[in-house]
PDB file of C-alpha atoms in Angstrom:
ATOM      1  CA  MET C 199       0.000   0.000   0.000  1.00  0.00           C
ATOM      2  CA  ARG C 200       2.840   2.325   0.906  1.00  0.00           C
ATOM      3  CA  LYS C 201       4.516   1.651  -2.472  1.00  0.00           C
ATOM      4  CA  ILE C 202       1.302   2.474  -4.326  1.00  0.00           C
ATOM      5  CA  ILE C 203       0.906   5.780  -2.456  1.00  0.00           C
ATOM      6  CA  LEU C 204       4.568   6.648  -3.076  1.00  0.00           C
ATOM      7  CA  SER C 205       4.202   5.894  -6.778  1.00  0.00           C
ATOM      8  CA  LEU C 206       1.134   8.119  -6.973  1.00  0.00           C
ATOM      9  CA  LEU C 207       2.977  10.943  -5.238  1.00  0.00           C
ATOM     10  CA  VAL C 208       5.901  10.622  -7.642  1.00  0.00           C
ATOM     11  CA  LEU C 209       3.550  10.580 -10.623  1.00  0.00           C
ATOM     12  CA  THR C 210       1.614  13.593  -9.320  1.00  0.00           C
ATOM     13  CA  GLY C 211       4.839  15.476  -8.735  1.00  0.00           C
ATOM     14  CA  ALA C 212       6.051  14.663 -12.223  1.00  0.00           C
ATOM     15  CA  LEU C 213       2.803  15.821 -13.819  1.00  0.00           C
ATOM     16  CA  PHE C 214       2.837  19.022 -11.742  1.00  0.00           C
ATOM     17  CA  TYR C 215       6.461  19.670 -12.778  1.00  0.00           C
ATOM     18  CA  PHE C 216       5.682  19.272 -16.480  1.00  0.00           C
ATOM     19  CA  TYR C 217       2.609  21.460 -16.066  1.00  0.00           C
ATOM     20  CA  LEU C 218       4.783  24.210 -14.625  1.00  0.00           C
ATOM     21  CA  ARG C 219       7.351  23.779 -17.394  1.00  0.00           C
ATOM     22  CA  SER C 220       4.619  24.006 -19.975  1.00  0.00           C
ATOM     23  CA  ASP C 221       3.290  27.170 -18.369  1.00  0.00           C
ATOM     24  CA  ILE C 222       6.765  28.680 -18.300  1.00  0.00           C
ATOM     25  CA  THR C 223       7.291  27.810 -21.963  1.00  0.00           C
ATOM     26  CA  LEU C 224       3.967  29.330 -22.978  1.00  0.00           C
ATOM     27  CA  THR C 225       4.645  32.430 -20.921  1.00  0.00           C
ATOM     28  CA  SER C 226       8.087  32.794 -22.470  1.00  0.00           C
ATOM     29  CA  PHE C 227       6.635  32.368 -25.967  1.00  0.00           C
ATOM     30  CA  ALA C 228       3.990  34.995 -25.271  1.00  0.00           C
ATOM     31  CA  TRP C 229       6.657  37.367 -24.005  1.00  0.00           C
ATOM     32  CA  LYS C 230       8.756  36.685 -27.098  1.00  0.00           C
ATOM     33  CA  GLU C 231       5.838  37.476 -29.392  1.00  0.00           C
ATOM     34  CA  LYS C 232       5.175  40.688 -27.511  1.00  0.00           C
ATOM     35  CA  ALA C 233       8.857  41.622 -27.632  1.00  0.00           C
ATOM     36  CA  GLU C 234       8.826  41.415 -31.446  1.00  0.00           C
ATOM     37  CA  ILE C 235       6.596  44.507 -31.597  1.00  0.00           C
ATOM     38  CA  PRO C 236       8.847  47.415 -30.568  1.00  0.00           C
ATOM     39  CA  THR C 237       7.438  50.563 -29.031  1.00  0.00           C
ATOM     40  CA  SER C 238       9.717  52.709 -31.176  1.00  0.00           C
ATOM     41  CA  LEU C 239      12.490  52.669 -33.752  1.00  0.00           C
ATOM     42  CA  GLU C 240      15.390  55.117 -33.926  1.00  0.00           C
ATOM     43  CA  PHE C 241      17.994  55.726 -36.618  1.00  0.00           C
ATOM     44  CA  ASN C 242      20.170  58.495 -38.067  1.00  0.00           C
ATOM     45  CA  VAL C 243      20.044  59.991 -41.569  1.00  0.00           C
ATOM     46  CA  LYS C 244      22.505  62.668 -42.714  1.00  0.00           C
ATOM     47  CA  GLY C 245      22.828  64.134 -39.221  1.00  0.00           C
ATOM     48  CA  VAL C 246      19.123  63.900 -38.336  1.00  0.00           C
ATOM     49  CA  HIS C 247      18.147  61.569 -35.506  1.00  0.00           C
ATOM     50  CA  VAL C 248      14.797  60.030 -36.462  1.00  0.00           C
ATOM     51  CA  ARG C 249      12.517  58.614 -33.768  1.00  0.00           C
ATOM     52  CA  LEU C 250       9.444  56.637 -34.874  1.00  0.00           C
ATOM     53  CA  LEU C 251       6.859  56.015 -32.159  1.00  0.00           C
ATOM     54  CA  ASN C 252       5.034  52.752 -32.879  1.00  0.00           C
ATOM     55  CA  SER C 253       1.623  53.711 -31.501  1.00  0.00           C
ATOM     56  CA  ASP C 254      -0.332  51.143 -33.555  1.00  0.00           C
ATOM     57  CA  ASP C 255       1.972  48.156 -32.925  1.00  0.00           C
ATOM     58  CA  LEU C 256       3.455  47.624 -36.374  1.00  0.00           C
ATOM     59  CA  GLU C 257       5.623  44.525 -36.654  1.00  0.00           C
ATOM     60  CA  THR C 258       9.379  44.974 -36.785  1.00  0.00           C
ATOM     61  CA  GLU C 259       9.511  44.008 -40.471  1.00  0.00           C
ATOM     62  CA  LYS C 260       7.040  46.781 -41.372  1.00  0.00           C
ATOM     63  CA  LEU C 261       8.935  49.344 -39.302  1.00  0.00           C
ATOM     64  CA  LYS C 262      12.217  48.371 -40.923  1.00  0.00           C
ATOM     65  CA  GLY C 263      10.658  48.768 -44.365  1.00  0.00           C
ATOM     66  CA  LEU C 264       9.344  52.168 -43.297  1.00  0.00           C
ATOM     67  CA  GLN C 265      12.811  53.126 -42.084  1.00  0.00           C
ATOM     68  CA  MET C 266      14.369  52.328 -45.470  1.00  0.00           C
ATOM     69  CA  GLU C 267      11.776  54.384 -47.346  1.00  0.00           C
ATOM     70  CA  LEU C 268      12.070  57.328 -44.948  1.00  0.00           C
ATOM     71  CA  GLU C 269      15.855  57.273 -45.259  1.00  0.00           C
ATOM     72  CA  ARG C 270      15.541  57.481 -49.050  1.00  0.00           C
ATOM     73  CA  GLU C 271      13.036  60.352 -48.957  1.00  0.00           C
ATOM     74  CA  ILE C 272      14.896  62.306 -46.266  1.00  0.00           C
ATOM     75  CA  ILE C 273      18.130  62.109 -48.257  1.00  0.00           C
ATOM     76  CA  GLU C 274      16.313  63.286 -51.392  1.00  0.00           C
ATOM     77  CA  ILE C 275      14.741  66.256 -49.583  1.00  0.00           C
ATOM     78  CA  LEU C 276      17.947  67.332 -47.856  1.00  0.00           C
ATOM     79  CA  GLU C 277      20.003  67.048 -51.041  1.00  0.00           C
ATOM     80  CA  PHE C 278      17.401  69.133 -52.854  1.00  0.00           C
ATOM     81  CA  ALA C 279      17.460  71.785 -50.102  1.00  0.00           C
ATOM     82  CA  ASN C 280      21.263  71.836 -50.370  1.00  0.00           C
ATOM     83  CA  GLY C 281      21.687  73.616 -47.042  1.00  0.00           C
ATOM     84  CA  ASP C 282      19.287  76.454 -47.899  1.00  0.00           C
ATOM     85  CA  MET C 283      17.001  75.588 -44.946  1.00  0.00           C
ATOM     86  CA  PRO C 284      17.956  74.932 -41.319  1.00  0.00           C
ATOM     87  CA  VAL C 285      17.336  71.271 -40.462  1.00  0.00           C
ATOM     88  CA  VAL C 286      16.116  69.843 -37.151  1.00  0.00           C
ATOM     89  CA  ASP C 287      18.465  67.695 -35.068  1.00  0.00           C
ATOM     90  CA  VAL C 288      15.716  65.298 -33.942  1.00  0.00           C
ATOM     91  CA  LEU C 289      12.676  64.285 -35.978  1.00  0.00           C
ATOM     92  CA  THR C 290       9.976  62.524 -33.944  1.00  0.00           C
ATOM     93  CA  LEU C 291       6.984  61.028 -35.771  1.00  0.00           C
ATOM     94  CA  ASN C 292       4.099  59.030 -34.366  1.00  0.00           C
ATOM     95  CA  VAL C 293       3.452  56.172 -36.803  1.00  0.00           C
ATOM     96  CA  THR C 294      -0.263  55.477 -37.105  1.00  0.00           C
ATOM     97  CA  THR C 295      -2.363  53.249 -39.337  1.00  0.00           C
ATOM     98  CA  LYS C 296      -5.284  55.671 -39.125  1.00  0.00           C
ATOM     99  CA  ASP C 297      -6.068  58.168 -41.871  1.00  0.00           C
ATOM    100  CA  GLY C 298      -5.316  61.764 -41.072  1.00  0.00           C
ATOM    101  CA  TYR C 299      -3.179  64.778 -41.801  1.00  0.00           C
ATOM    102  CA  ASP C 300      -1.523  65.636 -38.529  1.00  0.00           C
ATOM    103  CA  TYR C 301       1.625  67.257 -39.901  1.00  0.00           C
ATOM    104  CA  LEU C 302       2.805  68.265 -36.453  1.00  0.00           C
ATOM    105  CA  SER C 303       3.636  64.716 -35.367  1.00  0.00           C
ATOM    106  CA  GLY C 304       1.736  62.035 -37.288  1.00  0.00           C
ATOM    107  CA  LEU C 305       2.897  59.666 -40.011  1.00  0.00           C
ATOM    108  CA  SER C 306       0.037  57.747 -41.640  1.00  0.00           C
ATOM    109  CA  PHE C 307       1.101  54.260 -42.742  1.00  0.00           C
ATOM    110  CA  ASP C 308      -1.007  51.675 -44.578  1.00  0.00           C
ATOM    111  CA  PRO C 309       0.102  48.225 -43.328  1.00  0.00           C
ATOM    112  CA  GLU C 310      -1.580  46.575 -46.339  1.00  0.00           C
ATOM    113  CA  LEU C 311       1.018  48.188 -48.632  1.00  0.00           C
ATOM    114  CA  GLU C 312       4.775  47.977 -48.745  1.00  0.00           C
ATOM    115  CA  ALA C 313       6.576  51.089 -47.524  1.00  0.00           C
ATOM    116  CA  GLU C 314       7.961  51.884 -50.984  1.00  0.00           C
ATOM    117  CA  GLU C 315       4.402  51.984 -52.338  1.00  0.00           C
ATOM    118  CA  GLN C 316       3.614  54.957 -50.084  1.00  0.00           C
ATOM    119  CA  PHE C 317       4.814  58.554 -49.973  1.00  0.00           C
ATOM    120  CA  PHE C 318       5.751  60.458 -46.823  1.00  0.00           C
ATOM    121  CA  TYR C 319       7.118  63.645 -48.408  1.00  0.00           C
ATOM    122  CA  SER C 320       4.305  65.817 -47.019  1.00  0.00           C
ATOM    123  CA  ASN C 321       5.085  64.739 -43.456  1.00  0.00           C
ATOM    124  CA  LEU C 322       8.806  65.169 -43.972  1.00  0.00           C
ATOM    125  CA  THR C 323       8.760  68.550 -45.711  1.00  0.00           C
ATOM    126  CA  SER C 324       6.549  69.810 -42.864  1.00  0.00           C
ATOM    127  CA  ASN C 325       8.825  68.542 -40.089  1.00  0.00           C
ATOM    128  CA  LEU C 326      12.401  68.234 -41.349  1.00  0.00           C
ATOM    129  CA  PHE C 327      13.101  71.948 -41.477  1.00  0.00           C
ATOM    130  CA  GLU C 328      13.188  74.269 -38.486  1.00  0.00           C
ATOM    131  CA  GLN C 329       9.976  76.086 -39.298  1.00  0.00           C
ATOM    132  CA  SER C 330       6.992  77.268 -37.338  1.00  0.00           C
ATOM    133  CA  ALA C 331       4.397  74.545 -36.786  1.00  0.00           C
ATOM    134  CA  TYR C 332       1.719  77.020 -37.846  1.00  0.00           C
ATOM    135  CA  ARG C 333       3.352  78.201 -41.063  1.00  0.00           C
ATOM    136  CA  GLY C 334       4.803  76.685 -44.185  1.00  0.00           C
ATOM    137  CA  ARG C 335       1.778  74.557 -45.114  1.00  0.00           C
ATOM    138  CA  PHE C 336       1.564  75.908 -48.680  1.00  0.00           C
ATOM    139  CA  THR C 337       5.293  75.750 -49.338  1.00  0.00           C
ATOM    140  CA  ALA C 338       5.765  72.334 -47.680  1.00  0.00           C
ATOM    141  CA  THR C 339       2.894  70.892 -49.715  1.00  0.00           C
ATOM    142  CA  GLY C 340       4.180  72.528 -52.885  1.00  0.00           C
ATOM    143  CA  LEU C 341       7.631  71.050 -52.375  1.00  0.00           C
ATOM    144  CA  SER C 342       6.252  67.568 -51.633  1.00  0.00           C
ATOM    145  CA  ALA C 343       4.055  67.717 -54.763  1.00  0.00           C
ATOM    146  CA  TYR C 344       7.095  68.789 -56.795  1.00  0.00           C
ATOM    147  CA  LEU C 345       9.089  65.799 -55.502  1.00  0.00           C
ATOM    148  CA  ILE C 346       6.259  63.258 -55.797  1.00  0.00           C
ATOM    149  CA  ASP C 347       4.627  64.149 -59.108  1.00  0.00           C
ATOM    150  CA  GLY C 348       7.106  66.338 -60.962  1.00  0.00           C
ATOM    151  CA  PRO C 349       6.457  69.653 -62.774  1.00  0.00           C
ATOM    152  CA  GLU C 350       5.235  68.290 -66.110  1.00  0.00           C
ATOM    153  CA  PHE C 351       2.544  66.110 -64.533  1.00  0.00           C
ATOM    154  CA  LEU C 352       1.437  68.877 -62.146  1.00  0.00           C
ATOM    155  CA  HIS C 353       1.171  71.462 -64.931  1.00  0.00           C
ATOM    156  CA  GLU C 354      -0.810  69.110 -67.128  1.00  0.00           C
ATOM    157  CA  MET C 355      -3.133  67.917 -64.353  1.00  0.00           C
ATOM    158  CA  TYR C 356      -3.824  71.415 -63.023  1.00  0.00           C
ATOM    159  CA  THR C 357      -4.967  72.410 -66.505  1.00  0.00           C
ATOM    160  CA  ASP C 358      -7.401  69.466 -66.402  1.00  0.00           C
ATOM    161  CA  TYR C 359      -8.742  70.807 -63.070  1.00  0.00           C
ATOM    162  CA  ALA C 360      -8.936  74.414 -64.272  1.00  0.00           C
ATOM    163  CA  ASP C 361     -12.749  74.409 -64.147  1.00  0.00           C
ATOM    164  CA  VAL C 362     -12.811  73.431 -60.460  1.00  0.00           C
ATOM    165  CA  GLU C 363     -13.296  76.502 -58.271  1.00  0.00           C
ATOM    166  CA  VAL C 364     -10.256  76.897 -56.037  1.00  0.00           C
ATOM    167  CA  ALA C 365      -9.028  79.878 -54.024  1.00  0.00           C
ATOM    168  CA  SER C 366      -6.408  82.181 -55.523  1.00  0.00           C
ATOM    169  CA  ILE C 367      -2.735  81.618 -54.760  1.00  0.00           C
ATOM    170  CA  GLU C 368      -2.663  84.611 -52.416  1.00  0.00           C
ATOM    171  CA  GLU C 369      -5.686  83.270 -50.539  1.00  0.00           C
ATOM    172  CA  LEU C 370      -4.062  79.852 -50.299  1.00  0.00           C
ATOM    173  CA  PHE C 371      -1.033  81.406 -48.610  1.00  0.00           C
ATOM    174  CA  ASN C 372      -3.404  81.967 -45.694  1.00  0.00           C
ATOM    175  CA  GLY C 373      -3.202  78.870 -43.481  1.00  0.00           C
ATOM    176  CA  THR C 374      -6.907  78.715 -42.697  1.00  0.00           C
ATOM    177  CA  THR C 375      -7.971  78.980 -46.333  1.00  0.00           C
ATOM    178  CA  PHE C 376      -5.356  76.430 -47.342  1.00  0.00           C
ATOM    179  CA  VAL C 377      -6.613  73.878 -44.815  1.00  0.00           C
ATOM    180  CA  ASP C 378     -10.227  74.502 -45.824  1.00  0.00           C
ATOM    181  CA  GLN C 379      -9.393  73.869 -49.476  1.00  0.00           C
ATOM    182  CA  ILE C 380      -7.000  70.944 -49.388  1.00  0.00           C
ATOM    183  CA  TYR C 381      -8.134  69.094 -46.258  1.00  0.00           C
ATOM    184  CA  TYR C 382     -11.799  70.054 -45.980  1.00  0.00           C
ATOM    185  CA  GLY C 383     -13.991  67.026 -45.295  1.00  0.00           C
ATOM    186  CA  TRP C 384     -11.049  64.614 -45.168  1.00  0.00           C
ATOM    187  CA  GLY C 385     -10.191  62.434 -42.187  1.00  0.00           C
ATOM    188  CA  SER C 386     -12.876  61.677 -39.609  1.00  0.00           C
ATOM    189  CA  THR C 387     -15.541  63.912 -41.206  1.00  0.00           C
ATOM    190  CA  PRO C 388     -17.543  62.380 -44.085  1.00  0.00           C
ATOM    191  CA  TYR C 389     -16.630  64.031 -47.371  1.00  0.00           C
ATOM    192  CA  THR C 390     -18.300  64.306 -50.751  1.00  0.00           C
ATOM    193  CA  GLU C 391     -16.948  63.801 -54.260  1.00  0.00           C
ATOM    194  CA  GLU C 392     -16.938  67.580 -54.613  1.00  0.00           C
ATOM    195  CA  ASP C 393     -14.746  67.902 -51.506  1.00  0.00           C
ATOM    196  CA  VAL C 394     -12.257  65.432 -52.975  1.00  0.00           C
ATOM    197  CA  GLU C 395     -12.264  67.225 -56.327  1.00  0.00           C
ATOM    198  CA  VAL C 396     -11.521  70.566 -54.649  1.00  0.00           C
ATOM    199  CA  ALA C 397      -8.753  68.976 -52.581  1.00  0.00           C
ATOM    200  CA  GLU C 398      -7.168  67.365 -55.632  1.00  0.00           C
ATOM    201  CA  ALA C 399      -7.434  70.581 -57.655  1.00  0.00           C
ATOM    202  CA  THR C 400      -5.822  72.507 -54.792  1.00  0.00           C
ATOM    203  CA  TRP C 401      -2.983  69.986 -54.588  1.00  0.00           C
ATOM    204  CA  MET C 402      -2.352  70.358 -58.336  1.00  0.00           C
ATOM    205  CA  LYS C 403      -2.564  74.154 -58.158  1.00  0.00           C
ATOM    206  CA  VAL C 404      -0.172  74.473 -55.218  1.00  0.00           C
ATOM    207  CA  GLY C 405       2.185  71.921 -56.777  1.00  0.00           C
ATOM    208  CA  SER C 406       2.135  73.478 -60.237  1.00  0.00           C
ATOM    209  CA  PHE C 407       2.670  77.023 -58.944  1.00  0.00           C
ATOM    210  CA  SER C 408       5.487  75.886 -56.636  1.00  0.00           C
ATOM    211  CA  SER C 409       7.076  73.939 -59.496  1.00  0.00           C
ATOM    212  CA  TYR C 410       6.986  77.068 -61.636  1.00  0.00           C
ATOM    213  CA  LEU C 411       8.689  79.117 -58.917  1.00  0.00           C
ATOM    214  CA  ILE C 412      11.346  76.455 -58.330  1.00  0.00           C
ATOM    215  CA  ASP C 413      12.127  75.781 -61.997  1.00  0.00           C
ATOM    216  CA  GLN C 414      11.941  79.378 -63.250  1.00  0.00           C
ATOM    217  CA  TYR C 415      13.409  81.259 -60.282  1.00  0.00           C
ATOM    218  CA  GLY C 416      15.382  78.616 -58.386  1.00  0.00           C
ATOM    219  CA  SER C 417      14.901  76.725 -55.136  1.00  0.00           C
ATOM    220  CA  LEU C 418      16.891  79.268 -53.097  1.00  0.00           C
ATOM    221  CA  LEU C 419      14.208  81.953 -53.509  1.00  0.00           C
ATOM    222  CA  TYR C 420      11.496  79.395 -52.788  1.00  0.00           C
ATOM    223  CA  PHE C 421      13.140  78.528 -49.486  1.00  0.00           C
ATOM    224  CA  LYS C 422      13.334  82.225 -48.610  1.00  0.00           C
ATOM    225  CA  ILE C 423       9.531  82.349 -48.432  1.00  0.00           C
ATOM    226  CA  TYR C 424       9.218  78.799 -47.062  1.00  0.00           C
ATOM    227  CA  ASP C 425       8.615  79.798 -43.457  1.00  0.00           C
ATOM    228  CA  SER C 426       7.491  83.391 -43.914  1.00  0.00           C
ATOM    229  CA  SER C 427       4.861  84.686 -41.518  1.00  0.00           C
ATOM    230  CA  ASP C 428       3.651  87.089 -44.205  1.00  0.00           C
ATOM    231  CA  ILE C 429       4.279  85.491 -47.589  1.00  0.00           C
ATOM    232  CA  PRO C 430       2.403  88.081 -49.716  1.00  0.00           C
ATOM    233  CA  SER C 431       4.559  90.878 -48.297  1.00  0.00           C
ATOM    234  CA  ASP C 432       7.832  88.932 -48.420  1.00  0.00           C
ATOM    235  CA  PHE C 433       6.975  87.566 -51.857  1.00  0.00           C
ATOM    236  CA  LYS C 434       7.133  91.045 -53.380  1.00  0.00           C
ATOM    237  CA  LYS C 435      10.524  91.702 -51.746  1.00  0.00           C
ATOM    238  CA  ILE C 436      12.021  88.385 -52.863  1.00  0.00           C
ATOM    239  CA  TYR C 437      10.557  87.971 -56.352  1.00  0.00           C
ATOM    240  CA  GLY C 438      10.015  91.628 -57.249  1.00  0.00           C
ATOM    241  CA  LYS C 439       6.397  90.870 -58.151  1.00  0.00           C
ATOM    242  CA  THR C 440       3.182  90.561 -56.217  1.00  0.00           C
ATOM    243  CA  VAL C 441       1.628  87.128 -55.724  1.00  0.00           C
ATOM    244  CA  THR C 442      -1.194  88.118 -58.084  1.00  0.00           C
ATOM    245  CA  GLU C 443       1.264  89.200 -60.781  1.00  0.00           C
ATOM    246  CA  MET C 444       3.160  85.921 -60.404  1.00  0.00           C
ATOM    247  CA  GLU C 445      -0.050  83.895 -60.585  1.00  0.00           C
ATOM    248  CA  THR C 446      -0.919  85.623 -63.873  1.00  0.00           C
ATOM    249  CA  GLU C 447       2.583  84.927 -65.204  1.00  0.00           C
ATOM    250  CA  TRP C 448       2.318  81.268 -64.154  1.00  0.00           C
ATOM    251  CA  LYS C 449      -1.047  80.823 -65.904  1.00  0.00           C
ATOM    252  CA  GLU C 450       0.347  82.385 -69.087  1.00  0.00           C
ATOM    253  CA  TYR C 451       3.226  79.913 -68.890  1.00  0.00           C
ATOM    254  CA  LEU C 452       0.763  77.004 -68.526  1.00  0.00           C
ATOM    255  CA  SER C 453      -1.212  78.163 -71.545  1.00  0.00           C
ATOM    256  CA  ILE C 454       1.972  77.860 -73.597  1.00  0.00           C
ATOM    257  CA  VAL C 455       3.513  74.636 -72.283  1.00  0.00           C
ATOM    258  CA  ASN C 456       0.238  72.708 -72.268  1.00  0.00           C
ATOM    259  CA  THR C 457      -0.467  73.518 -75.907  1.00  0.00           C
ATOM    260  CA  ASP C 458       2.940  72.551 -77.247  1.00  0.00           C
TER     261      ASP C 458
END
């Protein structure tokens, strides 16, 4: 009887031991899985320390792909600026999978696409340079459009949107008007096809006008108005023409190049 009881105790102890080992293994595996989703990713590009906050738990592979694409775009932007704009030492972006246009800190990422299939120029041109958070929306968007689409495409597409009613260039230099035109109805608020058409036409208009300034007058002058608190006033000093005069000149240029 004593041997039977002893055998049962040994067997129970063995089963309990393996149960604990199994629990430890499962716990360790769960911890390992959790550890594979980093809370952030940091790297350096041409003197800029980039910090990506992983708020929506992207897997390491996705973050690494995002890093490679951001490195490529940052290098392209900085080489284009060629030292004409002061650059931040630290660039912190909150990576989110939600739609939105939070240029102050957000970086919208679609996990269904590869990083190289997406563009982040708008976020970068709005945050890479030492500019006021409340200025530079027009110029940052214009530069990103120039880099993404290129002048020829922007000129041609704006002509196709010429019948869409969009604010004048001088009005678009006003931050409030700019946001109303290019972001109105986007994000969490339901938007109509007309809203999207206005936003697309505004993007093409800002991009085409900026491309004209950059190609005809040089990027240096463009960067001189990049962070201006009063672009219409500074525009006249830098370009020797009013914004309205330049808009007329730009439209005359489009009428020629788009008929060739």
